[in-house]
Amino acid sequence: MGIKADNGMEVLMHIGIDTVNLNGEHFSSQLQVGDRVKIGDELVRFDIAAITALGYDIITPVLVVNSEQYPHLSCRQPGPVNFGEQIVALHTEEHNA
């Protein structure tokens, strides 16, 4: 799933390792292309039990696709994240001048 913020930051979230092989089975997007989202909005529903039963790892990489535009990036330590926890803070050069 890709998200583009108003400030141009592009984030890619991939739920699970190799889950693309499921062709969308056990996943249900709660959004349409072009929808605007805010903190707390539900993005996707997925059946963790079914996915892991098929042997897939549900580790979910979250990548900043255009990270070169954010030279000052701070990330939390790897590990489980709870709803509402901040995982990354990005600053453009102008915020650090």
mmCIF file of N, CA and C in Angstrom:
data_model
loop_
_atom_site.group_PDB
_atom_site.id
_atom_site.type_symbol
_atom_site.label_atom_id
_atom_site.label_comp_id
_atom_site.label_asym_id
_atom_site.label_seq_id
_atom_site.Cartn_x
_atom_site.Cartn_y
_atom_site.Cartn_z
ATOM 1 N N MET A 1 0.852 -1.158 0.000
ATOM 2 C CA MET A 1 0.000 0.000 0.000
ATOM 3 C C MET A 1 0.900 1.225 0.000
ATOM 4 N N GLY A 2 0.585 2.177 -0.858
ATOM 5 C CA GLY A 2 1.353 3.408 -0.931
ATOM 6 C C GLY A 2 0.551 4.600 -0.450
ATOM 7 N N ILE A 3 1.204 5.482 0.264
ATOM 8 C CA ILE A 3 0.572 6.704 0.775
ATOM 9 C C ILE A 3 1.474 7.876 0.425
ATOM 10 N N LYS A 4 0.877 8.933 -0.101
ATOM 11 C CA LYS A 4 1.629 10.158 -0.378
ATOM 12 C C LYS A 4 1.064 11.265 0.508
ATOM 13 N N ALA A 5 1.933 11.826 1.353
ATOM 14 C CA ALA A 5 1.530 12.883 2.279
ATOM 15 C C ALA A 5 1.428 14.215 1.552
ATOM 16 N N ASP A 6 0.737 15.145 2.166
ATOM 17 C CA ASP A 6 0.600 16.482 1.586
ATOM 18 C C ASP A 6 1.958 17.143 1.351
ATOM 19 N N ASN A 7 2.955 16.797 2.177
ATOM 20 C CA ASN A 7 4.289 17.396 2.021
ATOM 21 C C ASN A 7 5.143 16.667 0.979
ATOM 22 N N GLY A 8 4.562 15.670 0.304
ATOM 23 C CA GLY A 8 5.268 14.948 -0.745
ATOM 24 C C GLY A 8 5.936 13.658 -0.309
ATOM 25 N N MET A 9 5.987 13.401 0.997
ATOM 26 C CA MET A 9 6.591 12.167 1.478
ATOM 27 C C MET A 9 5.793 10.969 0.959
ATOM 28 N N GLU A 10 6.515 9.980 0.418
ATOM 29 C CA GLU A 10 5.887 8.784 -0.120
ATOM 30 C C GLU A 10 6.264 7.584 0.739
ATOM 31 N N VAL A 11 5.253 6.902 1.263
ATOM 32 C CA VAL A 11 5.464 5.777 2.167
ATOM 33 C C VAL A 11 4.879 4.515 1.534
ATOM 34 N N LEU A 12 5.643 3.446 1.586
ATOM 35 C CA LEU A 12 5.188 2.150 1.100
ATOM 36 C C LEU A 12 5.127 1.202 2.284
ATOM 37 N N MET A 13 3.986 0.562 2.476
ATOM 38 C CA MET A 13 3.800 -0.412 3.552
ATOM 39 C C MET A 13 3.475 -1.747 2.898
ATOM 40 N N HIS A 14 4.274 -2.768 3.190
ATOM 41 C CA HIS A 14 4.050 -4.090 2.609
ATOM 42 C C HIS A 14 3.752 -5.057 3.744
ATOM 43 N N ILE A 15 2.511 -5.508 3.832
ATOM 44 C CA ILE A 15 2.091 -6.379 4.930
ATOM 45 C C ILE A 15 2.519 -7.807 4.632
ATOM 46 N N GLY A 16 3.482 -8.281 5.391
ATOM 47 C CA GLY A 16 3.953 -9.654 5.253
ATOM 48 C C GLY A 16 5.056 -9.808 4.223
ATOM 49 N N ILE A 17 5.795 -10.892 4.380
ATOM 50 C CA ILE A 17 6.878 -11.225 3.460
ATOM 51 C C ILE A 17 6.346 -12.212 2.417
ATOM 52 N N ASP A 18 6.476 -11.846 1.147
ATOM 53 C CA ASP A 18 6.020 -12.665 0.013
ATOM 54 C C ASP A 18 4.504 -12.853 -0.040
ATOM 55 N N THR A 19 3.756 -12.070 0.713
ATOM 56 C CA THR A 19 2.293 -12.198 0.695
ATOM 57 C C THR A 19 1.683 -11.745 -0.625
ATOM 58 N N VAL A 20 2.466 -11.110 -1.469
ATOM 59 C CA VAL A 20 1.983 -10.761 -2.808
ATOM 60 C C VAL A 20 1.543 -12.034 -3.538
ATOM 61 N N ASN A 21 2.123 -13.170 -3.173
ATOM 62 C CA ASN A 21 1.755 -14.450 -3.780
ATOM 63 C C ASN A 21 0.325 -14.874 -3.449
ATOM 64 N N LEU A 22 -0.296 -14.236 -2.466
ATOM 65 C CA LEU A 22 -1.681 -14.555 -2.099
ATOM 66 C C LEU A 22 -2.691 -13.867 -3.018
ATOM 67 N N ASN A 23 -2.202 -12.988 -3.884
ATOM 68 C CA ASN A 23 -3.075 -12.282 -4.843
ATOM 69 C C ASN A 23 -4.267 -11.598 -4.177
ATOM 70 N N GLY A 24 -4.029 -11.020 -3.010
ATOM 71 C CA GLY A 24 -5.075 -10.271 -2.321
ATOM 72 C C GLY A 24 -5.955 -11.094 -1.399
ATOM 73 N N GLU A 25 -5.834 -12.422 -1.456
ATOM 74 C CA GLU A 25 -6.638 -13.266 -0.577
ATOM 75 C C GLU A 25 -6.254 -12.995 0.876
ATOM 76 N N HIS A 26 -7.240 -12.879 1.742
ATOM 77 C CA HIS A 26 -7.092 -12.599 3.177
ATOM 78 C C HIS A 26 -6.800 -11.125 3.468
ATOM 79 N N PHE A 27 -6.883 -10.267 2.452
ATOM 80 C CA PHE A 27 -6.675 -8.828 2.604
ATOM 81 C C PHE A 27 -7.890 -8.086 2.071
ATOM 82 N N SER A 28 -8.253 -6.994 2.725
ATOM 83 C CA SER A 28 -9.358 -6.158 2.260
ATOM 84 C C SER A 28 -8.999 -4.690 2.497
ATOM 85 N N SER A 29 -8.705 -3.986 1.409
ATOM 86 C CA SER A 29 -8.383 -2.562 1.528
ATOM 87 C C SER A 29 -9.626 -1.808 1.967
ATOM 88 N N GLN A 30 -9.449 -0.864 2.844
ATOM 89 C CA GLN A 30 -10.559 -0.037 3.312
ATOM 90 C C GLN A 30 -10.563 1.316 2.610
ATOM 91 N N LEU A 31 -9.729 1.451 1.578
ATOM 92 C CA LEU A 31 -9.565 2.718 0.864
ATOM 93 C C LEU A 31 -9.702 2.525 -0.635
ATOM 94 N N GLN A 32 -9.944 3.628 -1.309
ATOM 95 C CA GLN A 32 -9.904 3.679 -2.767
ATOM 96 C C GLN A 32 -8.726 4.573 -3.151
ATOM 97 N N VAL A 33 -8.185 4.374 -4.343
ATOM 98 C CA VAL A 33 -7.106 5.234 -4.827
ATOM 99 C C VAL A 33 -7.581 6.680 -4.788
ATOM 100 N N GLY A 34 -6.755 7.545 -4.219
ATOM 101 C CA GLY A 34 -7.084 8.966 -4.135
ATOM 102 C C GLY A 34 -7.739 9.388 -2.833
ATOM 103 N N ASP A 35 -8.147 8.423 -1.987
ATOM 104 C CA ASP A 35 -8.740 8.776 -0.691
ATOM 105 C C ASP A 35 -7.725 9.529 0.159
ATOM 106 N N ARG A 36 -8.219 10.427 0.995
ATOM 107 C CA ARG A 36 -7.384 11.134 1.967
ATOM 108 C C ARG A 36 -7.544 10.414 3.303
ATOM 109 N N VAL A 37 -6.429 10.259 4.007
ATOM 110 C CA VAL A 37 -6.457 9.576 5.299
ATOM 111 C C VAL A 37 -5.851 10.466 6.371
ATOM 112 N N LYS A 38 -6.184 10.133 7.605
ATOM 113 C CA LYS A 38 -5.619 10.847 8.750
ATOM 114 C C LYS A 38 -5.210 9.811 9.792
ATOM 115 N N ILE A 39 -4.483 10.244 10.776
ATOM 116 C CA ILE A 39 -4.044 9.349 11.844
ATOM 117 C C ILE A 39 -5.260 8.661 12.446
ATOM 118 N N GLY A 40 -5.173 7.351 12.576
ATOM 119 C CA GLY A 40 -6.246 6.568 13.168
ATOM 120 C C GLY A 40 -7.178 5.925 12.161
ATOM 121 N N ASP A 41 -7.117 6.342 10.892
ATOM 122 C CA ASP A 41 -7.974 5.737 9.873
ATOM 123 C C ASP A 41 -7.557 4.292 9.621
ATOM 124 N N GLU A 42 -8.553 3.445 9.412
ATOM 125 C CA GLU A 42 -8.281 2.055 9.056
ATOM 126 C C GLU A 42 -7.890 2.001 7.582
ATOM 127 N N LEU A 43 -6.752 1.404 7.288
ATOM 128 C CA LEU A 43 -6.252 1.335 5.918
ATOM 129 C C LEU A 43 -6.582 0.007 5.258
ATOM 130 N N VAL A 44 -6.388 -1.073 6.002
ATOM 131 C CA VAL A 44 -6.571 -2.409 5.433
ATOM 132 C C VAL A 44 -6.943 -3.383 6.549
ATOM 133 N N ARG A 45 -7.734 -4.369 6.191
ATOM 134 C CA ARG A 45 -8.030 -5.476 7.106
ATOM 135 C C ARG A 45 -7.352 -6.710 6.536
ATOM 136 N N PHE A 46 -6.816 -7.538 7.431
ATOM 137 C CA PHE A 46 -6.206 -8.779 6.962
ATOM 138 C C PHE A 46 -6.313 -9.836 8.045
ATOM 139 N N ASP A 47 -6.374 -11.088 7.619
ATOM 140 C CA ASP A 47 -6.568 -12.228 8.505
ATOM 141 C C ASP A 47 -5.200 -12.802 8.881
ATOM 142 N N ILE A 48 -4.672 -12.338 10.005
ATOM 143 C CA ILE A 48 -3.339 -12.767 10.436
ATOM 144 C C ILE A 48 -3.277 -14.282 10.604
ATOM 145 N N ALA A 49 -4.303 -14.869 11.212
ATOM 146 C CA ALA A 49 -4.292 -16.317 11.454
ATOM 147 C C ALA A 49 -4.217 -17.093 10.145
ATOM 148 N N ALA A 50 -5.005 -16.704 9.165
ATOM 149 C CA ALA A 50 -5.007 -17.408 7.874
ATOM 150 C C ALA A 50 -3.676 -17.232 7.154
ATOM 151 N N ILE A 51 -3.134 -16.031 7.207
ATOM 152 C CA ILE A 51 -1.875 -15.746 6.511
ATOM 153 C C ILE A 51 -0.721 -16.525 7.137
ATOM 154 N N THR A 52 -0.647 -16.525 8.465
ATOM 155 C CA THR A 52 0.442 -17.255 9.125
ATOM 156 C C THR A 52 0.246 -18.765 8.999
ATOM 157 N N ALA A 53 -1.001 -19.235 8.969
ATOM 158 C CA ALA A 53 -1.264 -20.668 8.788
ATOM 159 C C ALA A 53 -0.754 -21.158 7.434
ATOM 160 N N LEU A 54 -0.704 -20.267 6.465
ATOM 161 C CA LEU A 54 -0.183 -20.614 5.142
ATOM 162 C C LEU A 54 1.345 -20.518 5.081
ATOM 163 N N GLY A 55 1.961 -20.151 6.213
ATOM 164 C CA GLY A 55 3.418 -20.124 6.291
ATOM 165 C C GLY A 55 4.062 -18.782 6.004
ATOM 166 N N TYR A 56 3.258 -17.732 5.897
ATOM 167 C CA TYR A 56 3.806 -16.403 5.612
ATOM 168 C C TYR A 56 4.135 -15.676 6.909
ATOM 169 N N ASP A 57 5.209 -14.929 6.892
ATOM 170 C CA ASP A 57 5.609 -14.080 8.010
ATOM 171 C C ASP A 57 4.890 -12.746 7.850
ATOM 172 N N ILE A 58 4.297 -12.227 8.914
ATOM 173 C CA ILE A 58 3.545 -10.967 8.799
ATOM 174 C C ILE A 58 4.372 -9.730 9.142
ATOM 175 N N ILE A 59 5.685 -9.878 9.202
ATOM 176 C CA ILE A 59 6.525 -8.687 9.363
ATOM 177 C C ILE A 59 6.122 -7.686 8.291
ATOM 178 N N THR A 60 5.964 -6.425 8.687
ATOM 179 C CA THR A 60 5.455 -5.402 7.770
ATOM 180 C C THR A 60 6.462 -4.274 7.605
ATOM 181 N N PRO A 61 7.269 -4.342 6.544
ATOM 182 C CA PRO A 61 8.198 -3.241 6.286
ATOM 183 C C PRO A 61 7.442 -1.958 5.931
ATOM 184 N N VAL A 62 7.899 -0.855 6.472
ATOM 185 C CA VAL A 62 7.363 0.466 6.134
ATOM 186 C C VAL A 62 8.546 1.277 5.613
ATOM 187 N N LEU A 63 8.463 1.683 4.354
ATOM 188 C CA LEU A 63 9.582 2.352 3.693
ATOM 189 C C LEU A 63 9.205 3.755 3.263
ATOM 190 N N VAL A 64 10.135 4.686 3.411
ATOM 191 C CA VAL A 64 9.967 6.023 2.847
ATOM 192 C C VAL A 64 10.645 5.974 1.484
ATOM 193 N N VAL A 65 9.832 5.965 0.429
ATOM 194 C CA VAL A 65 10.331 5.757 -0.925
ATOM 195 C C VAL A 65 11.257 6.885 -1.361
ATOM 196 N N ASN A 66 10.923 8.114 -1.009
ATOM 197 C CA ASN A 66 11.734 9.271 -1.414
ATOM 198 C C ASN A 66 12.539 9.814 -0.228
ATOM 199 N N SER A 67 13.185 8.910 0.501
ATOM 200 C CA SER A 67 13.904 9.289 1.724
ATOM 201 C C SER A 67 15.057 10.254 1.466
ATOM 202 N N GLU A 68 15.552 10.320 0.231
ATOM 203 C CA GLU A 68 16.646 11.248 -0.069
ATOM 204 C C GLU A 68 16.230 12.701 0.160
ATOM 205 N N GLN A 69 14.948 12.970 0.184
ATOM 206 C CA GLN A 69 14.452 14.322 0.435
ATOM 207 C C GLN A 69 14.368 14.634 1.930
ATOM 208 N N TYR A 70 14.665 13.657 2.757
ATOM 209 C CA TYR A 70 14.560 13.808 4.205
ATOM 210 C C TYR A 70 15.878 13.376 4.844
ATOM 211 N N PRO A 71 16.891 14.254 4.824
ATOM 212 C CA PRO A 71 18.215 13.867 5.316
ATOM 213 C C PRO A 71 18.256 13.601 6.821
ATOM 214 N N HIS A 72 17.283 14.085 7.541
ATOM 215 C CA HIS A 72 17.249 13.875 8.991
ATOM 216 C C HIS A 72 16.052 12.997 9.316
ATOM 217 N N LEU A 73 16.330 11.727 9.453
ATOM 218 C CA LEU A 73 15.313 10.706 9.648
ATOM 219 C C LEU A 73 15.567 10.020 10.977
ATOM 220 N N SER A 74 14.558 9.888 11.784
ATOM 221 C CA SER A 74 14.716 9.135 13.027
ATOM 222 C C SER A 74 13.636 8.069 13.083
ATOM 223 N N CYS A 75 14.067 6.858 13.411
ATOM 224 C CA CYS A 75 13.158 5.710 13.461
ATOM 225 C C CYS A 75 13.191 5.100 14.851
ATOM 226 N N ARG A 76 12.089 4.523 15.236
ATOM 227 C CA ARG A 76 12.066 3.803 16.507
ATOM 228 C C ARG A 76 12.815 2.495 16.331
ATOM 229 N N GLN A 77 13.130 1.851 17.417
ATOM 230 C CA GLN A 77 13.824 0.569 17.360
ATOM 231 C C GLN A 77 12.918 -0.477 16.705
ATOM 232 N N PRO A 78 13.499 -1.439 15.983
ATOM 233 C CA PRO A 78 12.687 -2.508 15.383
ATOM 234 C C PRO A 78 11.926 -3.268 16.461
ATOM 235 N N GLY A 79 10.775 -3.782 16.091
ATOM 236 C CA GLY A 79 9.988 -4.580 17.016
ATOM 237 C C GLY A 79 8.516 -4.281 16.877
ATOM 238 N N PRO A 80 7.715 -4.937 17.689
ATOM 239 C CA PRO A 80 6.261 -4.743 17.624
ATOM 240 C C PRO A 80 5.874 -3.288 17.889
ATOM 241 N N VAL A 81 4.813 -2.858 17.225
ATOM 242 C CA VAL A 81 4.303 -1.491 17.368
ATOM 243 C C VAL A 81 2.829 -1.578 17.732
ATOM 244 N N ASN A 82 2.411 -0.769 18.661
ATOM 245 C CA ASN A 82 1.004 -0.704 19.044
ATOM 246 C C ASN A 82 0.307 0.429 18.313
ATOM 247 N N PHE A 83 -0.993 0.312 18.182
ATOM 248 C CA PHE A 83 -1.801 1.339 17.531
ATOM 249 C C PHE A 83 -1.494 2.708 18.134
ATOM 250 N N GLY A 84 -1.265 3.671 17.278
ATOM 251 C CA GLY A 84 -1.040 5.042 17.714
ATOM 252 C C GLY A 84 0.406 5.398 18.003
ATOM 253 N N GLU A 85 1.302 4.416 18.014
ATOM 254 C CA GLU A 85 2.710 4.707 18.278
ATOM 255 C C GLU A 85 3.385 5.268 17.032
ATOM 256 N N GLN A 86 4.189 6.292 17.231
ATOM 257 C CA GLN A 86 4.957 6.868 16.130
ATOM 258 C C GLN A 86 6.107 5.929 15.796
ATOM 259 N N ILE A 87 6.325 5.689 14.496
ATOM 260 C CA ILE A 87 7.411 4.799 14.102
ATOM 261 C C ILE A 87 8.551 5.524 13.407
ATOM 262 N N VAL A 88 8.284 6.717 12.868
ATOM 263 C CA VAL A 88 9.329 7.452 12.170
ATOM 264 C C VAL A 88 9.031 8.942 12.251
ATOM 265 N N ALA A 89 10.089 9.732 12.312
ATOM 266 C CA ALA A 89 9.955 11.189 12.248
ATOM 267 C C ALA A 89 10.853 11.668 11.119
ATOM 268 N N LEU A 90 10.287 12.413 10.208
ATOM 269 C CA LEU A 90 11.028 12.928 9.056
ATOM 270 C C LEU A 90 11.023 14.435 9.079
ATOM 271 N N HIS A 91 12.144 15.013 8.662
ATOM 272 C CA HIS A 91 12.261 16.463 8.609
ATOM 273 C C HIS A 91 12.915 16.850 7.292
ATOM 274 N N THR A 92 12.364 17.835 6.614
ATOM 275 C CA THR A 92 13.013 18.351 5.413
ATOM 276 C C THR A 92 14.157 19.248 5.844
ATOM 277 N N GLU A 93 15.047 19.577 4.934
ATOM 278 C CA GLU A 93 16.197 20.434 5.258
ATOM 279 C C GLU A 93 15.744 21.773 5.814
ATOM 280 N N GLU A 94 14.642 22.318 5.301
ATOM 281 C CA GLU A 94 14.184 23.630 5.761
ATOM 282 C C GLU A 94 13.762 23.608 7.224
ATOM 283 N N HIS A 95 13.339 22.429 7.735
ATOM 284 C CA HIS A 95 12.978 22.326 9.144
ATOM 285 C C HIS A 95 14.204 22.317 10.045
ATOM 286 N N ASN A 96 15.358 22.027 9.463
ATOM 287 C CA ASN A 96 16.582 21.924 10.251
ATOM 288 C C ASN A 96 17.496 23.131 10.078
ATOM 289 N N ALA A 97 17.089 24.105 9.291
ATOM 290 C CA ALA A 97 17.933 25.283 9.019
ATOM 291 C C ALA A 97 17.934 26.233 10.196
#
